[in-house]
């Protein structure tokens, strides 16, 4: 029986989830979690871009990372599915601020310091 390999989109989602967990310092993320709601910001997005290039071999324009802020939408986009809606997963600025606040609280509970700054 041949070895089972995940579908390309699932593999892309898995790699993106690993990247986001590493960069955002969270234990797990789901396909509909919004990068910015989890505490992400533009500086971290540059780090994501570098990891995507290294691990998936995709040179993703930064604007695409802003346009596809969920793992699911970004994976569909990277895998060439045209049904990816760039508006899917976008949140209001207040929701992003609340996400950053929750991220800071989780890090504080875990004994990690936040770096501060304008987006922290």
Steps between C-alpha positions, in 0.01 A plus 500: 500500500652838403583751772229756570606857429297800611330703230713797389269752668513305828880482483515874435264565793710278727823683411334841537362397840850399614642830379230706673535304825876560501479870417194585709616277786165326533445126544262455205300685238204399290430557132258787570711678764593850392872581526430850630241383753766268643730795565680511168624826354696621199846423641397142577345475155846561350625205703211287372587601145859382548391167648246443222775558244737266682258220583254511210721652231243773435602863465179655631450875461441662838168640376376142450574421864286798599228402250481136614527523881382147583687176448214361294474797264878532462541127432231511230669804348846342507368178352346694211133459587315793352208477741703650785325818606754758620234656721441176691628513853550877518419657833432849620789689666332460841501122458870506411575712808307253715702216345826674585377549855411130532839402357677719755300345782578146379870580477498655847332190644761285329783698658593664170552871465345698221726730306278806513495742211224656301331175396550300817 
